[in-house]
Amino acid sequence: MTWQFENVSPKIYGRNPLASTHIELRFHPITRIGRQQADIAMFQDLVRKTFPKFKQNNVRGVSIDPLGNFSVQDEIEYEFSDVKGRNSITLNQQILRVNSSDHKDRHALIEQFSIGMNALTEVFGEVSAFRLGVRYVNNIDKERISSDLNQQLEWGSLVSGEFLSMPHEIDDLSNTNFLTEIRSNLANGDGEMTLRFGLTQNQQGASDCFRFDLDRYLHSEENIELTGIEKTIESFTQDIYCLFDKVMAEKLKLWMDS
């Protein structure tokens, strides 16, 4: 299977169902990161105008080698965030990641990544990257949208029917949760995209949400070309938008445009 979708001109809506957006660059370990606090302080100086808050997190990572053997490592992550904590940069010895829970448009997200990327290369030098990924997580909340539009909505008015299809013996989506995962290559051969979608409970567990989680990425055995990486990221966000356009039904578009 290969992803097939038409190219759609992007549109910035007044609101969106995005719970979070992420851009992540993985690279071969730079052991210098974290060894000297002066380096972290220099990195912070370069991003502090946009991300003034700082905290250090101790995390436990699990890695699996090609033979299936796994190992556990205790790692330190450095998190730089804005004042409201809605946008942040995470840095460790192998990852630079930009996170947002307040997505406005893709250009703002890419600009935040550029701030982190420029700081990374200025402080730690050349980066040997092997994976670049962009992830958009949408939670479409039927109760919230029904309340906002002041009308009782069914899932079919919010989400395209092909994403709500159930086995033939199941006729009713009420009291039903499901989650489907599809992973495939892009038609141009440039990386892959994973889609996870289905009906799940929201964080409060009070109502169902339709989750539409898109992860567009490139994994390479050789170094990923970092010159012009912003253009590559923009093309990834375009692929994500084109597929999301397939899921939007009439009332979801109305809510996003209102």
C-alpha angles and dihedrals in degrees: 000000000000126000110258120188137138121253110255127194108246120244128197109224127200090246139001140196094242115139093182144347128204141185115194132185118191120197139173110280120286100199091189089073106100097006094100122034088208089069092051089047090052091049090050092051089057095051101029096097090066099023108035099161121083138189137162120226129198109215136175117228130195122206129187123203125214090267092058096254114140134203134190123223131185108224139181120230125194116213124197115185142172122257094269093044093235097116126040149161120225120199132183136147093286109021141058111186134174117204130189133182091175103058115181104162139336095252091062090049092049091048090055090051090050090055090055094041094051091049092048095054094040093054103031103024129220118016124211101208125188104171134040120181140175120196130189118187115196124190111190107199111200095192093050094048091046089053093046092050092039094231135100108251134195123215092251091065092054105035129040110257095238089068092050097051115133132186112287095254091058110075103164128060093197114116089006127124124185138164126198129189126202124180124181146143125267119251091244090055092238104133132302142281129216121202123195115183141159147100114303136160118266121245092271091048091228100115142008124266130192107235118208108180118179125188116184114185149157122216119188134183086211128053115290112237106249097187105105092007090151090064090051091051091049090053089051091053089049091055089050092050092050092054093043088053087064093059098049115102125192100275094046090055090047091052093046091049095047 
